[in-house]
Coordinates of C-alpha atoms and ligand atoms in Angstrom, one line a residue:
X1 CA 208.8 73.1 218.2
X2 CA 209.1 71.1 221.3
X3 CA 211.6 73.1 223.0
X4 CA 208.9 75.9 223.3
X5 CA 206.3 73.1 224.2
X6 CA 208.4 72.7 226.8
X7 CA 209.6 76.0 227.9
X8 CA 206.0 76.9 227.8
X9 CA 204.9 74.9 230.7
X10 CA 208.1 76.3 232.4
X11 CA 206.3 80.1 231.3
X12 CA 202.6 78.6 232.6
X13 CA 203.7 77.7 236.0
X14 CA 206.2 80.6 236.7
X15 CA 204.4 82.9 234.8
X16 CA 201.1 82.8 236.4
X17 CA 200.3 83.5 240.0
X18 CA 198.3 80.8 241.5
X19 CA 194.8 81.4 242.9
X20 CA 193.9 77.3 243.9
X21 CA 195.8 74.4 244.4
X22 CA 196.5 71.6 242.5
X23 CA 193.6 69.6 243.9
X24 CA 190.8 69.1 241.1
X25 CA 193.2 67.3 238.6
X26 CA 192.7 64.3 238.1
X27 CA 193.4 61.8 235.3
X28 CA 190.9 61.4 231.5
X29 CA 189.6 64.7 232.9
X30 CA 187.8 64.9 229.5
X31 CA 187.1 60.9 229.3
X32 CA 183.1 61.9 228.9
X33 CA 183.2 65.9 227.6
X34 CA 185.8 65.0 224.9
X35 CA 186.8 61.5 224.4
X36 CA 189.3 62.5 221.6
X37 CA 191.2 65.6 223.2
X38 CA 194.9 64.5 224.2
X39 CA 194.6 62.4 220.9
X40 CA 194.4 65.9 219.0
X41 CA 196.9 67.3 221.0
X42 CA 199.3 64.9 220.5
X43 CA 198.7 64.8 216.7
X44 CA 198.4 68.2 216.1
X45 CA 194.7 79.0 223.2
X46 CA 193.4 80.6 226.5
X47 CA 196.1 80.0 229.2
X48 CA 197.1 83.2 230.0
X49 CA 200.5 83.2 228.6
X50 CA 198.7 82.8 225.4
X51 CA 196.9 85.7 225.3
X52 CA 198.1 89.1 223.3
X53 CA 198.7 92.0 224.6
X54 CA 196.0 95.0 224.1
X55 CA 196.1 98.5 223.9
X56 CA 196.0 98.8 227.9
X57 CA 198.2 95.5 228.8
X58 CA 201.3 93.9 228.3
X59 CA 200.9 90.2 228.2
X60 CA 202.8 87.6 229.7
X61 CA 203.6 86.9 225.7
X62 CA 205.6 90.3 225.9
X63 CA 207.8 90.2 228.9
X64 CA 211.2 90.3 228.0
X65 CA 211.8 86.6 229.2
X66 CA 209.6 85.7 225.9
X67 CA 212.5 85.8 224.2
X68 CA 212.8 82.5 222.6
X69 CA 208.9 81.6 223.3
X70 CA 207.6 80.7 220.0
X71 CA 204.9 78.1 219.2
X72 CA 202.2 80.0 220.0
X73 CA 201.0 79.3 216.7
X74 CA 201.5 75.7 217.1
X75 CA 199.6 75.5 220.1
X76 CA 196.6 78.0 218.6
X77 CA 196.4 75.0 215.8
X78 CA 195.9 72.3 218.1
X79 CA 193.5 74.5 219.8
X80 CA 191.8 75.5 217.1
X81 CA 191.6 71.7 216.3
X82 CA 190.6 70.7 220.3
X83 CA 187.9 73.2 219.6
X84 CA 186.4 71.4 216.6
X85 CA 185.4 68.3 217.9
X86 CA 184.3 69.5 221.9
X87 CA 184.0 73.1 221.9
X88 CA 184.1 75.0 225.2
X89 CA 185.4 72.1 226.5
X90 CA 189.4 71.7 227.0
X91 CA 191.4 74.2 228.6
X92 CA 194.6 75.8 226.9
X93 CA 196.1 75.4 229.9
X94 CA 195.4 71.5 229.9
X95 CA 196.2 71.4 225.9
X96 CA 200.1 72.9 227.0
X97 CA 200.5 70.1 229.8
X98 CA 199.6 67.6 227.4
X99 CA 201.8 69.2 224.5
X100 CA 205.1 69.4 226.3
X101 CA 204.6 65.9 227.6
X102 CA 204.1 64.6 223.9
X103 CA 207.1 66.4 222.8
X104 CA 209.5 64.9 225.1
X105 CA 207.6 61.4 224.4
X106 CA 207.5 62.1 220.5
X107 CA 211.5 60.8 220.1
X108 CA 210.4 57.7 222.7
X109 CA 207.9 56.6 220.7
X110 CA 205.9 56.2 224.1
X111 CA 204.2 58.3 226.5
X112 CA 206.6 59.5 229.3
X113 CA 204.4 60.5 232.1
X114 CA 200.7 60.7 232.3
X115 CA 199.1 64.1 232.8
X116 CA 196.7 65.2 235.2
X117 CA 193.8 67.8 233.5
X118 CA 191.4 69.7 234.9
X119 CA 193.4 73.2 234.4
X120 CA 191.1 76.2 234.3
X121 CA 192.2 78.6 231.9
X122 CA 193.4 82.6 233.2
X123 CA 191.6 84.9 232.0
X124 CA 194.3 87.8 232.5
X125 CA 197.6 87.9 231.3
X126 CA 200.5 90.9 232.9
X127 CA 203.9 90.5 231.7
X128 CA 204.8 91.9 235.1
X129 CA 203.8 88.7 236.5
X130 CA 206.0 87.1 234.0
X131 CA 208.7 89.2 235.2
X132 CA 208.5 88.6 238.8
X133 CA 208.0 84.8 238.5
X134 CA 210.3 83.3 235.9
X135 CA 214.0 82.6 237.1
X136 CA 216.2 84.6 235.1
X137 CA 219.5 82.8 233.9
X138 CA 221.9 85.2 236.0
X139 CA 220.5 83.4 239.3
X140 CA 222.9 82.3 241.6
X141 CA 222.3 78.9 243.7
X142 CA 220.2 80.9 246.6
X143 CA 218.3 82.9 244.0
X144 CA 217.3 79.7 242.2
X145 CA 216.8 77.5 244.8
X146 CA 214.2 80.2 246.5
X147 CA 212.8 81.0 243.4
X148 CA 211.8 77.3 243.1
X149 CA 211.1 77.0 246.7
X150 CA 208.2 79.8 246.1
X151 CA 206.5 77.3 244.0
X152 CA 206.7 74.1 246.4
X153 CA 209.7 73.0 244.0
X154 CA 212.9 71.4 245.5
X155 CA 216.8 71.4 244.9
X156 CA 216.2 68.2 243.4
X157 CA 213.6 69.1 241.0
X158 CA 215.6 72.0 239.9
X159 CA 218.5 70.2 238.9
X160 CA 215.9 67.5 237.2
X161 CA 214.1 70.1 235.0
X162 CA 217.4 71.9 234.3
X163 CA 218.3 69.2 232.3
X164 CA 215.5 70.8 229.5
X165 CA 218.5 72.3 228.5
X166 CA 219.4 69.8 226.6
X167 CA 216.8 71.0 223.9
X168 CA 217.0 74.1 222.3
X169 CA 219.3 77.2 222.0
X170 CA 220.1 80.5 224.3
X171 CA 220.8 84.1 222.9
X172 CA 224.4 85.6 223.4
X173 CA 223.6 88.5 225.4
X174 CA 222.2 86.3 228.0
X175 CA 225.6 84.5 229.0
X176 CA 228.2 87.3 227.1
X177 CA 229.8 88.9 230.0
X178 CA 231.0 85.2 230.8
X179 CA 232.9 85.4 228.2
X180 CA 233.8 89.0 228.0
X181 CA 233.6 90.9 231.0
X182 CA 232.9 88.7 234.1
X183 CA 234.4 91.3 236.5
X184 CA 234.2 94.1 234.8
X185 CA 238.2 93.5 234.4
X186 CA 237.7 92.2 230.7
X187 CA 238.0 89.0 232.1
X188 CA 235.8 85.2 231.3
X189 CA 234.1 83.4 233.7
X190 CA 236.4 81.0 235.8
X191 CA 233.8 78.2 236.3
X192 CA 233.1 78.2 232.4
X193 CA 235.8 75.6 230.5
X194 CA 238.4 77.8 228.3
X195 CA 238.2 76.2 226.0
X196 CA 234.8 76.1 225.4
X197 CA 234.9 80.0 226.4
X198 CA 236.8 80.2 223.3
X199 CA 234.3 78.3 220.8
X200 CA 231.7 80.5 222.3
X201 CA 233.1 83.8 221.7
X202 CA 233.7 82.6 217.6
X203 CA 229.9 82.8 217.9
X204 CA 229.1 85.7 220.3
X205 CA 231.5 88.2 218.8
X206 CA 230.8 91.0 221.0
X207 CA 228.9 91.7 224.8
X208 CA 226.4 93.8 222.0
X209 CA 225.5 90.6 220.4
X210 CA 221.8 90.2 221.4
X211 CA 220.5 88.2 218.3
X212 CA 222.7 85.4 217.5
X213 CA 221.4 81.9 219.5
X214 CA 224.1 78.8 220.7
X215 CA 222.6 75.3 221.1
X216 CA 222.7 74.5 224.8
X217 CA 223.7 70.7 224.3
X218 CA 225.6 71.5 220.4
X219 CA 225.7 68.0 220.6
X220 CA 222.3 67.0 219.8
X221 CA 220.1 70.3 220.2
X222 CA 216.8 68.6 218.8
X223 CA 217.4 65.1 221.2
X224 CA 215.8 65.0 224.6
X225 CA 218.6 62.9 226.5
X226 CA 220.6 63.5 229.3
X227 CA 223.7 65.2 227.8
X228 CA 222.9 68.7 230.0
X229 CA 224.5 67.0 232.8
X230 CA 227.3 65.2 230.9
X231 CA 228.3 69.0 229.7
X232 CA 227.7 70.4 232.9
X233 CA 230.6 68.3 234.3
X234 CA 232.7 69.7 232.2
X235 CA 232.0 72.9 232.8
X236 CA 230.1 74.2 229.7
X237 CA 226.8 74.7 231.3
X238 CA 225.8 78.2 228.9
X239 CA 223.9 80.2 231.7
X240 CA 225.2 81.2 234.9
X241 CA 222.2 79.6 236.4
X242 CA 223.5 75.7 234.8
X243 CA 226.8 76.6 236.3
X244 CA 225.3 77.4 239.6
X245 CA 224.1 73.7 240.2
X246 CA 227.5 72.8 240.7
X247 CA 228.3 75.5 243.8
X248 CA 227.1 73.4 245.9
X249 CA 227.2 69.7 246.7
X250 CA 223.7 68.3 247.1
X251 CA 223.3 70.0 243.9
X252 CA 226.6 68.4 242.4
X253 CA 225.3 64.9 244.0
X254 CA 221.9 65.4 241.9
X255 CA 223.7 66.4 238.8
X256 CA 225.9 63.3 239.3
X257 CA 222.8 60.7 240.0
X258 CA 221.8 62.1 236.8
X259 CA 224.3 61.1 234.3
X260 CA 222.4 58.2 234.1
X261 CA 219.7 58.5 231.3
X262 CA 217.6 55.9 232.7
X263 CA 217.4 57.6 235.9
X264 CA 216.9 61.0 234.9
X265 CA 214.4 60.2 231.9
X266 CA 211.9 58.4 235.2
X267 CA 212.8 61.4 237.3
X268 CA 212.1 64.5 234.8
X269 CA 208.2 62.7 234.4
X270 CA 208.2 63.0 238.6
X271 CA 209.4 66.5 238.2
X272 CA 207.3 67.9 235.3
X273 CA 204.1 66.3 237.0
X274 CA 204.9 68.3 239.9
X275 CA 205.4 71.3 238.1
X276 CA 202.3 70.9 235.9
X277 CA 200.1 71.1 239.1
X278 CA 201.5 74.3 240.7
X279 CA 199.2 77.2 241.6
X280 CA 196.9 75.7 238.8
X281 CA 192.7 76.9 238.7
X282 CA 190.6 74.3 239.2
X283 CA 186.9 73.8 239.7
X284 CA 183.6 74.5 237.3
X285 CA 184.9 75.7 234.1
X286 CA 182.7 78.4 232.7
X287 CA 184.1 79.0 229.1
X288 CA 182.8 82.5 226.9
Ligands
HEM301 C1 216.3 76.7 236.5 C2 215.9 77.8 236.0 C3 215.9 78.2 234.6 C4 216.5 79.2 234.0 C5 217.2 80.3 234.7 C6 216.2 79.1 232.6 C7 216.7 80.0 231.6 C8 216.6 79.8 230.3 C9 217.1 80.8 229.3 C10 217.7 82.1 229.6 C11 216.9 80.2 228.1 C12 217.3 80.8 226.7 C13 216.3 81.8 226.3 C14 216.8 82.5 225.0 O1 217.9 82.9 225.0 O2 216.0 82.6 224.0 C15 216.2 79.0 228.3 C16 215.8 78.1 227.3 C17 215.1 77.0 227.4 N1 214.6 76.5 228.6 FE1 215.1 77.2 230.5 N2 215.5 78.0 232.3 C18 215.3 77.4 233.5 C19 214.5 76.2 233.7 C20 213.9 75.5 232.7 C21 212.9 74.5 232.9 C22 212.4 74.1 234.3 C23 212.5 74.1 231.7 C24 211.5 73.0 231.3 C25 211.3 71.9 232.1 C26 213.3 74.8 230.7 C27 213.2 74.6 229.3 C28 213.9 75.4 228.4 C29 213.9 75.1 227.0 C30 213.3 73.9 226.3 C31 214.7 76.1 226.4 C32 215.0 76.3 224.9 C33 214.0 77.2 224.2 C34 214.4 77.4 222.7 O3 215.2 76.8 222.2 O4 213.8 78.3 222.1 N3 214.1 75.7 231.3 N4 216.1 78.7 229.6
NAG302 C1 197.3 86.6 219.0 O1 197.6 87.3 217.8 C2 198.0 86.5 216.7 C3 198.4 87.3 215.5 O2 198.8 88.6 215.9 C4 196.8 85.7 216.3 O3 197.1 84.8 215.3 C5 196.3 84.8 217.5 O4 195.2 84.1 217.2 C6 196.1 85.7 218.7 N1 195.8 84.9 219.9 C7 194.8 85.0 220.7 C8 194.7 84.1 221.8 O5 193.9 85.9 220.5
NAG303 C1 191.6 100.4 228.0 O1 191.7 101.6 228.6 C2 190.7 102.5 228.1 C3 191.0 103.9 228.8 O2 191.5 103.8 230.1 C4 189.3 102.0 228.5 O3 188.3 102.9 228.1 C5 189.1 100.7 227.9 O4 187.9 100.1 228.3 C6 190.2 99.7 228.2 N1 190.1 98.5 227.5 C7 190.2 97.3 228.0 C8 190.1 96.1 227.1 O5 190.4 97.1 229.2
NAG304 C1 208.3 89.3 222.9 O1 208.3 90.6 223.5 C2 208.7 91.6 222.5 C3 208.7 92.9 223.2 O2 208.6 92.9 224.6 C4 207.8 91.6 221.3 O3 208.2 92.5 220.4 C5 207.8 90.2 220.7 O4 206.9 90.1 219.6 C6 207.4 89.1 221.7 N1 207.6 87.8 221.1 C7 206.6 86.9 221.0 C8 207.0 85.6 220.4 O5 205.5 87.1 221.4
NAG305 C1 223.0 85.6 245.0 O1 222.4 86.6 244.4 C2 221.7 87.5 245.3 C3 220.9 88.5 244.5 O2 221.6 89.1 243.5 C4 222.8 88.1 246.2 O3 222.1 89.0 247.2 C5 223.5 87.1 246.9 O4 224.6 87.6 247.7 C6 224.1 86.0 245.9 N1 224.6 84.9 246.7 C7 225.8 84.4 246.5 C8 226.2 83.3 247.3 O5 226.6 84.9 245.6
NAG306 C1 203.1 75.5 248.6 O1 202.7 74.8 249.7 C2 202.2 75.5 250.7 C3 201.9 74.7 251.9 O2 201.3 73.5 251.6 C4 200.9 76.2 250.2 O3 200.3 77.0 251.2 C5 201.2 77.1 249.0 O4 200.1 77.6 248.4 C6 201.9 76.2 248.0 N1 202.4 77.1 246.9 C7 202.2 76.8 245.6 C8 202.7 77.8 244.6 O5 201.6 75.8 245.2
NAG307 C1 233.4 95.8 231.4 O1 232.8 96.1 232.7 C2 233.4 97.4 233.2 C3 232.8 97.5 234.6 O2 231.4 97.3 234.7 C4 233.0 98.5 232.3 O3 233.5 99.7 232.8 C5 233.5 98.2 230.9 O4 233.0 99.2 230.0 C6 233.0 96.9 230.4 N1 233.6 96.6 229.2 C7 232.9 96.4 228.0 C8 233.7 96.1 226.8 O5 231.7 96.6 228.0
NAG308 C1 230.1 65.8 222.0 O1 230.8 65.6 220.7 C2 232.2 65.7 220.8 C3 232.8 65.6 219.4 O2 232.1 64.7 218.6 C4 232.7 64.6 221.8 O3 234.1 64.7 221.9 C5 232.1 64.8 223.1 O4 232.4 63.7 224.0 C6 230.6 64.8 223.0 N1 230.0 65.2 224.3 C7 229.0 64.6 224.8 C8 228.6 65.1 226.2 O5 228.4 63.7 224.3
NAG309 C1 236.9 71.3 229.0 O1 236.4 70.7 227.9 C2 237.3 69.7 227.3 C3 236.7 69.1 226.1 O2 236.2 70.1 225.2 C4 237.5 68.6 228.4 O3 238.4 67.7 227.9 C5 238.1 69.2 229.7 O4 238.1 68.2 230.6 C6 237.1 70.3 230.1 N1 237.7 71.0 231.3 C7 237.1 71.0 232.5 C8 237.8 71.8 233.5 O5 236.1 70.5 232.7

């Protein structure tokens, strides 16, 4: 379940357009209102990409880069749970912050970075927004690098969070015509090893193949380590957006500062704090 923890935060910040700035968070937001709330979350929603989709609206939930988000349930538990002990209260949007930094601490045995809360909840969910916000996994380097750039998000951060990859799995169709039709000549992907190229198409039998998943680190899928950029060097990153970081060189240089776990555990907290406070609502919370 961590991998959607995760990937959710990813959905939250790209997914929804941002009305205030990052200025009201602060740290033990909920100190007084609800003493016990990240305890809950971390032993267990309305931000918008939690919301269904009605009759008249496609939610955020719904766009097609939902794909592999699951954990919806999870994080309608905890909820549920938050709710409990200090309703109208904590914020879905705070309660996903929280999660994804528990998951990545769960293996650690520690808390990795502290979160800021404060997050008002949206109130309106459009898939379209979904759609125009989240970077799509056939970005090149300029297409990720300005898609990060519209959220105050550098180079360096991009590479950092990549490494996220290193948990969970991507479908075939996504990364296919790497191995199948790269040019339209029938041809695989250059940049991608051969020999992994081969191991992948045993498992993606055909470009038509849109159900079956790969791990994105098959060495340790369920580990949050730094493996991503240890595979990355040898050419096996699975999307072409992994392979893009390594078109160009201050990208290379960050995915080469990074094959040190130390280094990239300490900078993936300074990363994911930044992207937990982009285009966030702040301010009085005024919960139905
Ligand atoms: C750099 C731009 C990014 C692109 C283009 C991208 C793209 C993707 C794609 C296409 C998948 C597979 C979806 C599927 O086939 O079901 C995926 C999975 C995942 N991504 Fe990213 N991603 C990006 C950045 C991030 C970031 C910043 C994070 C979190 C910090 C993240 C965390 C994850 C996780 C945990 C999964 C695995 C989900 C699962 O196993 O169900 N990604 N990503
Ligand atoms: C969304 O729908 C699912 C089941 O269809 C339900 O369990 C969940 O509580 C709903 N979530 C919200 C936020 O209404
Ligand atoms: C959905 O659309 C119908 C017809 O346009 C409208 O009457 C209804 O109020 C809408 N429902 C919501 C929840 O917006
Ligand atoms: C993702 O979207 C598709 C259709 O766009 C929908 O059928 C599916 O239920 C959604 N998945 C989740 C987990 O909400
Ligand atoms: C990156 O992708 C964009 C949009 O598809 C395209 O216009 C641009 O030429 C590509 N850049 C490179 C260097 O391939
Ligand atoms: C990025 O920073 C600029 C300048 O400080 C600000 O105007 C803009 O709203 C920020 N964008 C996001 C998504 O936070
Ligand atoms: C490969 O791409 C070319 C050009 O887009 C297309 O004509 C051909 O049908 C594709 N091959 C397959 C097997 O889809
Ligand atoms: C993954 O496992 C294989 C086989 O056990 C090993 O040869 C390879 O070095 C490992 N790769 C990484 C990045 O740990
Ligand atoms: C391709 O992967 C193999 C291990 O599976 C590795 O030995 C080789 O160096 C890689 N090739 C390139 C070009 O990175």
């Amino acid at each position: 379940m961590k991998t959607n923890l995760i990937l959710l935060v990813c959905l939250v910040v790209f997914g929804v357009l941002g009305v205030c700035q990052g200025t009201g968070l602060r740290r033990k937001f909920y100190e007084k209102t609800c003493p016990c709330a990240e305890e809950i979350v971390r032993n267990g929603c309305e931000a918008s990409v939690l919301l269904n989709s009605t009759a008249n609206n496609t939610a955020e939930k719904d766009a097609i880069p939902n794909l592999s988000l699951a954990g919806f349930d999870v994080i309608d538990d905890v909820k549920a749970q938050v709710e409990k002990a200090c309703p109208g209260v904590v914020s879905c949007a705070d309660i996903v912050a929280l999660a994804a930094r528990d998951s990545v601490s769960f293996q650690f045995k520690r808390s990795m970075w502290n979160v800021l809360t404060g997050r008002r909840d949206g109130r309106v969910s459009l898939a379209s927004e979904a759609r125009a916000n989240i970077p799509s996994p056939f970005f090149n380097f300029t297409t990720l690098e300005q898609s990060f750039a519209s959220k105050n998000l550098t180079v360096h951060d991009l590479v950092v969070l990549s490494g996220a990859h290193t948990i969970g799995v991507g479908h075939c169709n996504l990364f296919s015509s790497r191995l199948y039709n790269f040019t339209g000549k029938g041809d695989a992907d250059p940049s991608l090893n051969s020999t992994y190229a081969a191991f992948l198409r045993t498992k993606c039998k055909s470009l038509s193949d849109t159900t079956t998943t790969v791990e994105m680190d098959p060495n340790s899928s369920q580990n949050f380590d730094n493996d991503y950029f240890k595979i990355l060097k040898q050419h096996k990153g699975l999307f072409l957006s992994d392979a893009a970081l390594l078109t160009q060189k201050g990208s290379t240089n960050v995915v080469d500062e990074l094959l040190d776990s130390k280094k990239f555990f300490k900078e993936f907290a300074q990363s994911m704090k930044r992207m937990g406070a982009i285009g966030v609502l702040t301010g009085n919370f005024r919960r139905d």
